Tab-separated table of C-alpha atoms in Angstrom:
chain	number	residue	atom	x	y	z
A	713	UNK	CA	-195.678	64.501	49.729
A	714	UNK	CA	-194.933	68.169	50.446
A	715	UNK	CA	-197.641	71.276	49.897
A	716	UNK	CA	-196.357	74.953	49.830
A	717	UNK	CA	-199.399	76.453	50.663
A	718	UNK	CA	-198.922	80.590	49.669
A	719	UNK	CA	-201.755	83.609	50.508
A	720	UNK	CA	-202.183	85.470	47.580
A	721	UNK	CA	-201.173	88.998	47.001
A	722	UNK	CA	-201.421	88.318	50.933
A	723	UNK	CA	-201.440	92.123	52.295
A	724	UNK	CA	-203.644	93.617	49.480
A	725	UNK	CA	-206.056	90.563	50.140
A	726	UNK	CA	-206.574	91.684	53.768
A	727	UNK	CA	-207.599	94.736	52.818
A	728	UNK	CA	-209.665	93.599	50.019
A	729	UNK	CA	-211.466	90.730	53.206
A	730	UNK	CA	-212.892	93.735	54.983
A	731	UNK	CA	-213.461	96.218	51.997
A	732	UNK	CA	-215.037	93.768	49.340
A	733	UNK	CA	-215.296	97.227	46.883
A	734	UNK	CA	-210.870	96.594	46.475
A	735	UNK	CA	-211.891	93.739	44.484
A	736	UNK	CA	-210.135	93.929	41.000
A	737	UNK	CA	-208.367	96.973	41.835
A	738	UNK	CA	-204.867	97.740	42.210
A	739	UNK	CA	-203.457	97.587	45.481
A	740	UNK	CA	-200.194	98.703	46.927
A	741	UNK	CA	-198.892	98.441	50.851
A	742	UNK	CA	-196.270	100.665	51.583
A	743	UNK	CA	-193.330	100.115	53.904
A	744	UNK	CA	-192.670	101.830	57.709
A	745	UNK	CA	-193.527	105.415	57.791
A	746	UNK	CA	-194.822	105.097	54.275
A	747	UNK	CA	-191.834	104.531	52.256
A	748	UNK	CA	-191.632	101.911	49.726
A	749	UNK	CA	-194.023	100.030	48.334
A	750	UNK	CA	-193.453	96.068	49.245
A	751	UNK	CA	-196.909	94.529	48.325
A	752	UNK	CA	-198.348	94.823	45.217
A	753	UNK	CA	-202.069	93.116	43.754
A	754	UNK	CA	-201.537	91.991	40.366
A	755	UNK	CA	-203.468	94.836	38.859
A	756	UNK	CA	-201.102	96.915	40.470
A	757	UNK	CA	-198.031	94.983	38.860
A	758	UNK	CA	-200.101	95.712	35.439
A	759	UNK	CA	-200.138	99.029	36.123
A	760	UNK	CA	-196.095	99.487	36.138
A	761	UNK	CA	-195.281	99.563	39.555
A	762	UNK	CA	-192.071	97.590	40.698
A	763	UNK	CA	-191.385	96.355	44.273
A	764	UNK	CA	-189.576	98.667	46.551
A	765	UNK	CA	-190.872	101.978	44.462
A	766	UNK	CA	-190.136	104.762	46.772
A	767	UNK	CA	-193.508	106.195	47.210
A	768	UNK	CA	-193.104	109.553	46.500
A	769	UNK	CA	-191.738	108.628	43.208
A	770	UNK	CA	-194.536	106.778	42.195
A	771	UNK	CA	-196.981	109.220	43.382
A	772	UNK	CA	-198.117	110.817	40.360
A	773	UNK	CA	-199.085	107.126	38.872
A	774	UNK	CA	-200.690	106.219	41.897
A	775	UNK	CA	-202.987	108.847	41.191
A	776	UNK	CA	-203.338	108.662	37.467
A	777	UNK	CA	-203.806	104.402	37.811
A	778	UNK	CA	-206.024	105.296	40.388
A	779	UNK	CA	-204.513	102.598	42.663
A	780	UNK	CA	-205.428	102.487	46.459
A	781	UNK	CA	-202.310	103.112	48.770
A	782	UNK	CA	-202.311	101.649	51.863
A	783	UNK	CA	-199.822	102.023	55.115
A	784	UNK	CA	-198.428	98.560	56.668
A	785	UNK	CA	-201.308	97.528	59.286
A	786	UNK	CA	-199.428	94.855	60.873
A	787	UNK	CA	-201.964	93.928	63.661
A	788	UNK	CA	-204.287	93.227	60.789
A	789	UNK	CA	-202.106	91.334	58.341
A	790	UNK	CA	-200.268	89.494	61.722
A	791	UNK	CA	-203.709	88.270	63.325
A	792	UNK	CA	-205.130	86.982	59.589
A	793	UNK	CA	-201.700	84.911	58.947
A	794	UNK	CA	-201.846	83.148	62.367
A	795	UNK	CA	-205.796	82.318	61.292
A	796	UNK	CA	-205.183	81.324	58.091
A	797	UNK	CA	-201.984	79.044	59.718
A	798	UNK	CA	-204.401	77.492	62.546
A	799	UNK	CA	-206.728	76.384	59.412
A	800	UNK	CA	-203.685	74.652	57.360
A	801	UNK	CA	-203.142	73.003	60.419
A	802	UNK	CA	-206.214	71.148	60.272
A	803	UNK	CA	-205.128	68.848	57.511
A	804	UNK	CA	-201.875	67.988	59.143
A	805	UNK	CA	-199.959	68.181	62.094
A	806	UNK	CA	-196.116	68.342	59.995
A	807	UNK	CA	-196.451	72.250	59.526
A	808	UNK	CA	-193.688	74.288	59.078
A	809	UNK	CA	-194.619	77.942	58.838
A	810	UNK	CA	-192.277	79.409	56.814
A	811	UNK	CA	-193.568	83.170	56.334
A	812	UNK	CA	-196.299	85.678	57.419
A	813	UNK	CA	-197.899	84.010	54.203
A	814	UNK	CA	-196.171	80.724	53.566
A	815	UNK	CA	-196.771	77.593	55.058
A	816	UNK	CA	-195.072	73.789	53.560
A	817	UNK	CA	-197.403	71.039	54.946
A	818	UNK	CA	-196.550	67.256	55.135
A	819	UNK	CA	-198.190	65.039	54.017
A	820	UNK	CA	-197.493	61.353	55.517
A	821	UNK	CA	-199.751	58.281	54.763
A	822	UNK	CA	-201.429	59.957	51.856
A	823	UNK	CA	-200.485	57.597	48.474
A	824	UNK	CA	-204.081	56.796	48.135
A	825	UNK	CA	-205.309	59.912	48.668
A	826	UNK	CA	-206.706	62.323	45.667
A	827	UNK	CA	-204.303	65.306	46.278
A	828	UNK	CA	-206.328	67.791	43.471
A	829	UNK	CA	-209.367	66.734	46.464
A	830	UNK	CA	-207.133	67.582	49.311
A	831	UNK	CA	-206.215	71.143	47.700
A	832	UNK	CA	-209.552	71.997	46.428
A	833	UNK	CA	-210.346	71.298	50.643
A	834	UNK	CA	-207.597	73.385	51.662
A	835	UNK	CA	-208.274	76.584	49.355
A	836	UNK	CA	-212.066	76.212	49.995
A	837	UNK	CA	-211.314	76.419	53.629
A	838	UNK	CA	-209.071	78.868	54.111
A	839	UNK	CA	-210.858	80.961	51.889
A	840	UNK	CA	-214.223	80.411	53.730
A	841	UNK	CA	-212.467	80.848	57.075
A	842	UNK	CA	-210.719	83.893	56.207
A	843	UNK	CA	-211.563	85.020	52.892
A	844	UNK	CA	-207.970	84.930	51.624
A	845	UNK	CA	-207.465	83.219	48.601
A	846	UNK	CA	-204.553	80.841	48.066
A	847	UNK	CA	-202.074	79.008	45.704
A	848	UNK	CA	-201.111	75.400	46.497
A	849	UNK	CA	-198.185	73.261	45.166
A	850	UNK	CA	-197.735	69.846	45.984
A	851	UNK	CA	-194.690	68.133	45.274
A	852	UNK	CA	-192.197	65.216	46.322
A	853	UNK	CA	-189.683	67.751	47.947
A	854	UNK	CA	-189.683	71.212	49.289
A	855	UNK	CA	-188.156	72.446	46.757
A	856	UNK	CA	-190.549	71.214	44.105
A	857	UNK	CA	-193.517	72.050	46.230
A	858	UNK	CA	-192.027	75.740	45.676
A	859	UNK	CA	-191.990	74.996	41.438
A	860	UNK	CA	-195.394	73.581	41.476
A	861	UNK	CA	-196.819	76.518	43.879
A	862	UNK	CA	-195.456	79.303	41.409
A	863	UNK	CA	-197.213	77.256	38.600
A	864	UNK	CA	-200.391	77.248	40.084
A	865	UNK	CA	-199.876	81.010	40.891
A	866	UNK	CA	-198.760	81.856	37.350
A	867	UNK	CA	-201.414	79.795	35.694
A	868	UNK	CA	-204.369	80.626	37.975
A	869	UNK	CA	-206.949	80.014	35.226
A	870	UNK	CA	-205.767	76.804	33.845
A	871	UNK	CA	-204.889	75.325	37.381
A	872	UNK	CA	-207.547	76.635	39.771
A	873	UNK	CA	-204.400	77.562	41.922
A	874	UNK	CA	-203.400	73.894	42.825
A	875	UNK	CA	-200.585	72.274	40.368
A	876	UNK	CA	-199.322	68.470	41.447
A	877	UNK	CA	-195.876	67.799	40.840
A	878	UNK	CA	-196.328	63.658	40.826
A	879	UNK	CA	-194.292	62.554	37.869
A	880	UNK	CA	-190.952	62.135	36.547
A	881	UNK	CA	-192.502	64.471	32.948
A	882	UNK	CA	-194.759	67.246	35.152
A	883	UNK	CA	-191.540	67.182	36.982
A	884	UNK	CA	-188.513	67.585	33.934
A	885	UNK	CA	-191.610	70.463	32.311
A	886	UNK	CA	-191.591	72.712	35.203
A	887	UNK	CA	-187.802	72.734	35.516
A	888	UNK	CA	-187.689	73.751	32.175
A	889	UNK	CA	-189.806	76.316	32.489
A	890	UNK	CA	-188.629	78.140	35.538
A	891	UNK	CA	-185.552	80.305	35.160
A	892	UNK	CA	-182.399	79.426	37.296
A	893	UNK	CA	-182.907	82.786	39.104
A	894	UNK	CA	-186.339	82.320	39.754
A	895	UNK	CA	-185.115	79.271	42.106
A	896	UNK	CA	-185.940	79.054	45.295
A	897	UNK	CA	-182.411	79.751	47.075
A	898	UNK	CA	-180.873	80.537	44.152
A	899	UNK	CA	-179.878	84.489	45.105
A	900	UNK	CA	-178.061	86.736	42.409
A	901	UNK	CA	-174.896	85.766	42.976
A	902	UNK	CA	-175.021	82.208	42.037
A	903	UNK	CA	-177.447	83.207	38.988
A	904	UNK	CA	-174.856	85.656	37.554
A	905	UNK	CA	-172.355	82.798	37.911
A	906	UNK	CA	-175.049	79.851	36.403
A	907	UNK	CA	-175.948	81.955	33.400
A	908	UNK	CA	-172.022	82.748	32.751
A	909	UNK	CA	-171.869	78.444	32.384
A	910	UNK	CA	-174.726	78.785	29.943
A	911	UNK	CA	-177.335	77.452	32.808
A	912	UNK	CA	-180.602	79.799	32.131
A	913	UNK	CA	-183.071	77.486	34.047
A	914	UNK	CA	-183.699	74.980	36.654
A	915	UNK	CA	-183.572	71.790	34.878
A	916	UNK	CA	-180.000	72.925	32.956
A	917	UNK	CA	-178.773	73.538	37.109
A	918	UNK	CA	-179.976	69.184	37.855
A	919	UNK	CA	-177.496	68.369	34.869
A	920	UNK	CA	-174.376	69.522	36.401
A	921	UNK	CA	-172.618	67.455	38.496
A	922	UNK	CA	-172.515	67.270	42.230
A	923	UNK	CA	-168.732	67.818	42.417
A	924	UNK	CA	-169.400	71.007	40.512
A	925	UNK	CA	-172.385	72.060	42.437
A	926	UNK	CA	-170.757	71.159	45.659
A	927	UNK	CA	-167.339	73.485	44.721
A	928	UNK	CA	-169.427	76.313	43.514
A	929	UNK	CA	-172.288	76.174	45.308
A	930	UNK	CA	-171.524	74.544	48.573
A	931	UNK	CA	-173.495	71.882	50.234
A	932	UNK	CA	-176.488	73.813	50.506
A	933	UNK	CA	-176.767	74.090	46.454
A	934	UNK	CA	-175.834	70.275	46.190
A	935	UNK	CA	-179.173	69.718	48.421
A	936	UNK	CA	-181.026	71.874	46.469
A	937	UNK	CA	-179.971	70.200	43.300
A	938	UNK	CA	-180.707	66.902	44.854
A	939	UNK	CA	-184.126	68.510	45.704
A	940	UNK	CA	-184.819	69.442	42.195
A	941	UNK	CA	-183.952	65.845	40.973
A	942	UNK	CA	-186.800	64.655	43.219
A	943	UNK	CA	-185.026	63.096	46.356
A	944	UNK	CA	-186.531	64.734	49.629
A	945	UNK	CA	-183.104	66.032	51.715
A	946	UNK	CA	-185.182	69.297	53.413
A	947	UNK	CA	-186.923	68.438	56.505
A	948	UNK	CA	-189.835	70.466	57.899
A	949	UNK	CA	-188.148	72.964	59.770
A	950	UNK	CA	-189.572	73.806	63.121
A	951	UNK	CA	-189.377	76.873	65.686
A	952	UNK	CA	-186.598	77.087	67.217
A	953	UNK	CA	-185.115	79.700	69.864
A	954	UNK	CA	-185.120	83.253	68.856
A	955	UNK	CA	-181.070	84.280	67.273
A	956	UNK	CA	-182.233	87.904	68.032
A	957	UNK	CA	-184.686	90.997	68.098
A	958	UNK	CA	-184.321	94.540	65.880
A	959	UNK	CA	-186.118	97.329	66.381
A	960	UNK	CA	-185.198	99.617	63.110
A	961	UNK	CA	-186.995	102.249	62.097
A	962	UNK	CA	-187.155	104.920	58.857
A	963	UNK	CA	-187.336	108.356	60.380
A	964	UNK	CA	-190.256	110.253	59.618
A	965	UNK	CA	-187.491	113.152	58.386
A	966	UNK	CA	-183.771	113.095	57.886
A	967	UNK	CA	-182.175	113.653	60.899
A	968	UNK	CA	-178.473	115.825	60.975
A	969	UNK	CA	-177.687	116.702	64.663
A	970	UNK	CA	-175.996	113.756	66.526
A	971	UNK	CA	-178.429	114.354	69.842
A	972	UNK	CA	-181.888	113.554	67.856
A	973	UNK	CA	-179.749	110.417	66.191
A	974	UNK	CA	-178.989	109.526	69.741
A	975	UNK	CA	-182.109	110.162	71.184
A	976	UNK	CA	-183.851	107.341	68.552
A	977	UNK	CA	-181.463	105.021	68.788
A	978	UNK	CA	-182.065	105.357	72.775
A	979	UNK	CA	-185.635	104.871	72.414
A	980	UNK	CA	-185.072	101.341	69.809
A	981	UNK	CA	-182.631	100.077	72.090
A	982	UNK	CA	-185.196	100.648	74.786
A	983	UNK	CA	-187.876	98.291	72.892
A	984	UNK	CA	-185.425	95.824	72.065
A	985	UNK	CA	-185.091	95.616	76.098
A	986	UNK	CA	-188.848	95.745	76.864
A	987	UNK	CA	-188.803	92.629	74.010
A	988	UNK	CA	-185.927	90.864	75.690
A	989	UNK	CA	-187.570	90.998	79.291
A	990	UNK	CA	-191.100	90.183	77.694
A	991	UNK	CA	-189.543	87.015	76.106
A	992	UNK	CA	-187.516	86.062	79.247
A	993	UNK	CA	-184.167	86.719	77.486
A	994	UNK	CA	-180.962	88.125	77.802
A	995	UNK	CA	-178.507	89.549	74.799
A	996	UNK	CA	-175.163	89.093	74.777
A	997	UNK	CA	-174.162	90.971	72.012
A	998	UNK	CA	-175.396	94.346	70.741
A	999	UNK	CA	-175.426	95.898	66.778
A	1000	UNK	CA	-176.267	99.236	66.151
A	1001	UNK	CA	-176.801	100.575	62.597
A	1002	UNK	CA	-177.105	103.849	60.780
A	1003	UNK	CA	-177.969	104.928	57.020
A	1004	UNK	CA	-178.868	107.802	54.879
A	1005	UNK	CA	-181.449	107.862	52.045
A	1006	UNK	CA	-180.419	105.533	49.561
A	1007	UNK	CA	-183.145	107.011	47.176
A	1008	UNK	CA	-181.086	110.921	47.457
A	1009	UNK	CA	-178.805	110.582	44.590
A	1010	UNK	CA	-177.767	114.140	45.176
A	1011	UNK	CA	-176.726	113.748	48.802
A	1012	UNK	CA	-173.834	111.986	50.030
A	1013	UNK	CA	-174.637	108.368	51.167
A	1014	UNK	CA	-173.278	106.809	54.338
A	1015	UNK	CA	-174.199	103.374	55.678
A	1016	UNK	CA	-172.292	101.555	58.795
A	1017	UNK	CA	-172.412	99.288	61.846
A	1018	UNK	CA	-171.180	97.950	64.577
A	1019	UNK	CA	-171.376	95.293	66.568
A	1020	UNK	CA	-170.668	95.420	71.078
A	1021	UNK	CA	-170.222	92.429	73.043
A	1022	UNK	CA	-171.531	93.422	76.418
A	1023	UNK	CA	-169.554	92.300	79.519
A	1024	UNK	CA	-172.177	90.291	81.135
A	1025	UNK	CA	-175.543	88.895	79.491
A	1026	UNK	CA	-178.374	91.438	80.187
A	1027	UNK	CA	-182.097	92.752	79.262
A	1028	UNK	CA	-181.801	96.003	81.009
A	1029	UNK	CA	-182.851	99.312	79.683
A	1030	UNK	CA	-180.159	101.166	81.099
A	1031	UNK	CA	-177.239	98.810	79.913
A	1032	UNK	CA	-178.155	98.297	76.476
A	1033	UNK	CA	-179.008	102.287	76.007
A	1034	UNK	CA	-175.444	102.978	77.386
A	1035	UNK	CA	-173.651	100.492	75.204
A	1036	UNK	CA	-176.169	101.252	71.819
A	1037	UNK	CA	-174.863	105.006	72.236
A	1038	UNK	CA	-171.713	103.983	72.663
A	1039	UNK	CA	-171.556	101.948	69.421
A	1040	UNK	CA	-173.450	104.975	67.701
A	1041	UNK	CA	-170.431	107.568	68.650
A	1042	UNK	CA	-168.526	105.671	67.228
A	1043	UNK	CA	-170.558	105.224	63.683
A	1044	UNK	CA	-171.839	108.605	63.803
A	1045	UNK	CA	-170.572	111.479	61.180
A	1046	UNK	CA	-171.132	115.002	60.721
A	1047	UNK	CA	-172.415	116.299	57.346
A	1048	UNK	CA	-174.667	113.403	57.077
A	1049	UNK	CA	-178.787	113.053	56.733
A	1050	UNK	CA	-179.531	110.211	57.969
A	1051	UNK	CA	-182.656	108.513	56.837
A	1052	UNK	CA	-182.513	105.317	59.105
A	1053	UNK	CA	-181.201	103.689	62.138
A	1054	UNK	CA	-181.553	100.318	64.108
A	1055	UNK	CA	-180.354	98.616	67.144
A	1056	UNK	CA	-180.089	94.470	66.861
A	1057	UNK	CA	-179.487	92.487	70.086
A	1058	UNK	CA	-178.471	89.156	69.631
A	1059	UNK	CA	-176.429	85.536	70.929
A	1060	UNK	CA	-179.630	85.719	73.030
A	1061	UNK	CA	-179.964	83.420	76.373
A	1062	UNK	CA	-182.609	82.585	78.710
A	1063	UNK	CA	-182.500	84.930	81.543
A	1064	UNK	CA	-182.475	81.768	84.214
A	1065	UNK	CA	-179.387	80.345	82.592
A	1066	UNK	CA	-177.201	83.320	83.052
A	1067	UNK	CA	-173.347	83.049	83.156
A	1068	UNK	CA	-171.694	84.862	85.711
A	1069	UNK	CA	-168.220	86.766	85.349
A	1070	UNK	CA	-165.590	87.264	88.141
A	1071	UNK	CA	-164.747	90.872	87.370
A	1072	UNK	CA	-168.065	92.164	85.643
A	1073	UNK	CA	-171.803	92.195	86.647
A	1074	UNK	CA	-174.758	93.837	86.514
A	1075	UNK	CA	-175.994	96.619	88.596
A	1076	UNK	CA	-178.495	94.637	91.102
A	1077	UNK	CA	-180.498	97.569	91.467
A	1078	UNK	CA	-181.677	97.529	87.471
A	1079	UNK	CA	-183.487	94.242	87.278
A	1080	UNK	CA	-186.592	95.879	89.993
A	1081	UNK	CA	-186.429	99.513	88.605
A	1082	UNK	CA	-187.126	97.227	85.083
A	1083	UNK	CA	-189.908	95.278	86.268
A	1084	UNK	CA	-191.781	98.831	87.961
A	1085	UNK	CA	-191.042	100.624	84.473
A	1086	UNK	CA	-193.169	97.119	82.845
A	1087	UNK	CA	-195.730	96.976	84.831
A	1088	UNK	CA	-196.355	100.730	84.849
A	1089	UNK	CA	-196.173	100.953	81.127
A	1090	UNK	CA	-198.209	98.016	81.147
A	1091	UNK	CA	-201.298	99.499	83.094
A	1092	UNK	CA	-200.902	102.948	82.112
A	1093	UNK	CA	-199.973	102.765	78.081
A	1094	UNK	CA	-196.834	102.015	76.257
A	1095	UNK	CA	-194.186	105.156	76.999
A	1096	UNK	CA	-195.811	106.538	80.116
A	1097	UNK	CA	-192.623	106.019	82.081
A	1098	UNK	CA	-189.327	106.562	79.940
A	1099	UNK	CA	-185.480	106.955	80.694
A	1100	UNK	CA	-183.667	110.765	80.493
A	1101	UNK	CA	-181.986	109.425	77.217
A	1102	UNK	CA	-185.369	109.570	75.689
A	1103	UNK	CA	-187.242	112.953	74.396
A	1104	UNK	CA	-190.219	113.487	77.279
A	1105	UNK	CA	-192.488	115.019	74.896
A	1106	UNK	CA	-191.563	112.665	71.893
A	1107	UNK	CA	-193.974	109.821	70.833
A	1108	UNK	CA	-192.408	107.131	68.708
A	1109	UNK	CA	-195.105	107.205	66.022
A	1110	UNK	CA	-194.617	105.981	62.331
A	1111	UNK	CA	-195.837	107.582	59.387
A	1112	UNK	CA	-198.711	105.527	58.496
A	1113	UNK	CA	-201.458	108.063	56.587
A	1114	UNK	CA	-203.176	105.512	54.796
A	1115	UNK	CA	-203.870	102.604	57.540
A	1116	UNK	CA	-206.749	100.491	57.980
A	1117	UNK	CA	-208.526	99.632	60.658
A	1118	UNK	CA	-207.198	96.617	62.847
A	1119	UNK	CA	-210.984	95.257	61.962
A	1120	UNK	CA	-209.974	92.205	63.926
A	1121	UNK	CA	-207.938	92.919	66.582
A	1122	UNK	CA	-209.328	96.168	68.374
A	1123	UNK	CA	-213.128	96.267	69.346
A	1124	UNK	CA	-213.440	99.988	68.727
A	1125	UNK	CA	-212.294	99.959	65.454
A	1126	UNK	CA	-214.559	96.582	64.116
A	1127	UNK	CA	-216.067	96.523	60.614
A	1128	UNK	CA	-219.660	98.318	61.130
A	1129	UNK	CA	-222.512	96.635	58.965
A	1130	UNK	CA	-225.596	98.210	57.917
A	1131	UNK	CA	-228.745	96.536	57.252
């Protein structure tokens, strides 16, 4: 048996842990640099306001709704998701965690076991651990698990945020129920195409048959079919080595001259390097990216990438700046404002297993000028010591004017309690 255990309204809930007056009042977290909004509470949802609003849009209703804004405070949200995962992990040792807020446990050994008891254990828990409150669907499959978790979410009242998917009728009702696009890994694409065939929800999809699943939807839809019918075919899936590291960033203001563009995209390929060494990895392969704001209807929109094999596998500074700017001279274009830019390494190796070329290397002189630039910026603060492609007197700070306090992760700024 399968459990999706899911955090609810997970970001607005961490605030709402440290600042018990949030309770029952609408909640949004906004994006990097305070741009979109990409958590919402459910009060918030009633009050109108759709995932990925552009917050200056939605300004005027945030004030009217009187709903509580709130910039991302990832060393907050990051240090309650690993608690709330070293709690699930109490009750099982087949974890898979599968988000910041999303965990499937596995449940081996457990026929005789009361699984409303089990989930009433987990939520109390977590909940008295952490004080975030969760939804818990349990379930034959993963992909059931997922149908039986949005249940219990969408039915909080009748379920106590637990449903059990355990029989062939709970199973054939919730099918019914959900709508084909609402599917877990069922994108737009293959819902457009399932609704064209008259297929409007999930138990219409287990009808078809494989061969036409399997045509349309490749072998990953034919598993997820098979999933749906009841028969297990998704493992737990386990960490595995890294694929690659982005640092992207929205810029604080549109940015027009090609040195400033350069300049940022300097400084992210930088941290993708300090990542790469910190992780005892090299990149093989470098992407840079640049876009305007998509949100500007009345300026001209421009979006493009391109992707750099480097000659040799590498994590330093100096070889991933040069070949980042070179990829961005060739993306860049005048008469643009661009919004946004990233650099991507990736086909990422460990550094002790590098492969050698016969008419390429490395400068031998970068790896010890990398480690003094660490260990300097380790002592002395992040930035202290940067390369002439970066601005000297230019911090890489987002726009965050509504954070939090990291309550649990910095001693200085801890919750204060007066008695």
């Amino acid at each position: 048996m399968f459990a999706l255990v899911d955090c609810n309204n997970f970001y607005a809930s961490c605030e709402r842990v440290f600042d018990p007056s949030l309770l029952g009042k609408p909640i949004v977290v906004l994006s990097n640099n305070d741009g979109c909004v990409i958590a919402r509470s459910d009060e918030a949802k009633a009050c109108g306001v759709p995932m990925g609003a552009p917050a200056f849009k939605f300004k005027a209703l945030f004030e009217q709704q009187h709903i509580h804004v709130f910039s991302s405070n990832y060393a907050l949200y990051g240090d309650m998701s690993s608690r709330v995962m070293s709690l699930l992990s109490q009750f099982t040792p087949d974890i898979e965690i599968y988000s910041i807020d999303e965990a499937f446990l596995q449940f081996k050994g457990f026929d005789y076991f009361d699984l409303q008891t089990i989930g009433n254990t987990i939520s109390h828990t977590v909940f008295k651990g952490t004080g975030i409150p969760v939804s818990i669907g349990f379930a034959p499959t993963k992909a059931l698990a997922k149908v039986a978790n949005k249940i219990a979410k969408k039915f909080k009242k009748r379920t106590q945020g637990i449903y059990r998917i355990d029989d062939e009728e709970k199973r054939i009702k919730a099918l019914k129920w959900l709508p084909i696009e609402d599917v877990w890994g069922i994108g737009r694409k293959h819902a457009k195409r399932l609704h064209a065939i008259g297929v409007t929800n999930a138990y219409q999809f287990t009808q078809l048959s494989d061969e036409w699943v399997r045509k349309n939807m490749s072998v990953i839809g034919l598993r997820l079919k098979k999933e749906l019918e009841g028969e297990s075919v998704l493992a737990l899936e386990y960490p595995t080595a890294k694929k690659s590291i982005a640092v992207t960033r929205t810029f604080a203001k549109t940015l027009v001259n090609y040195d400033d563009v350069k300049e940022r995209v300097a400084t992210f390929a930088i941290a993708c390097s300090e990542k790469l060494r910190r992780q005892k990895l090299h990149c093989n392969t470098i992407m840079v990216f640049v876009k305007t704001n998509v949100h500007r209807k009345d300026l001209p929109y421009y979006t493009q990438n391109i992707v750099i094999n480097t000659p040799y596998p590498t994590h330093s500074a100096f070889a991933i700046v040069k070949y980042a700017q070179e990829a961005l001279g060739l993306l860049f274009k005048e008469g643009y404002q661009y919004k946004k830019a990233g650099v991507i390494v990736m086909n990422l190796t460990p550094q002790d297993q590098k492969q050698f070329s016969l008419f390429s290397e490395e400068n031998p002189k970068h790896l010890p000028v990398m480690k003094v630039m660490d260990r300097l910026n380790r002592n002395y603060g992040s930035n202290k010591v940067k390369l002439g492609a970066q601005s000297l007197g230019r911090q890489w700070v987002m726009k965050q004017e509504k954070l939090s306090p990291r309550y649990s992760t910095n001693i200085n700024e801890v919750i204060t309690v007066r008695v």
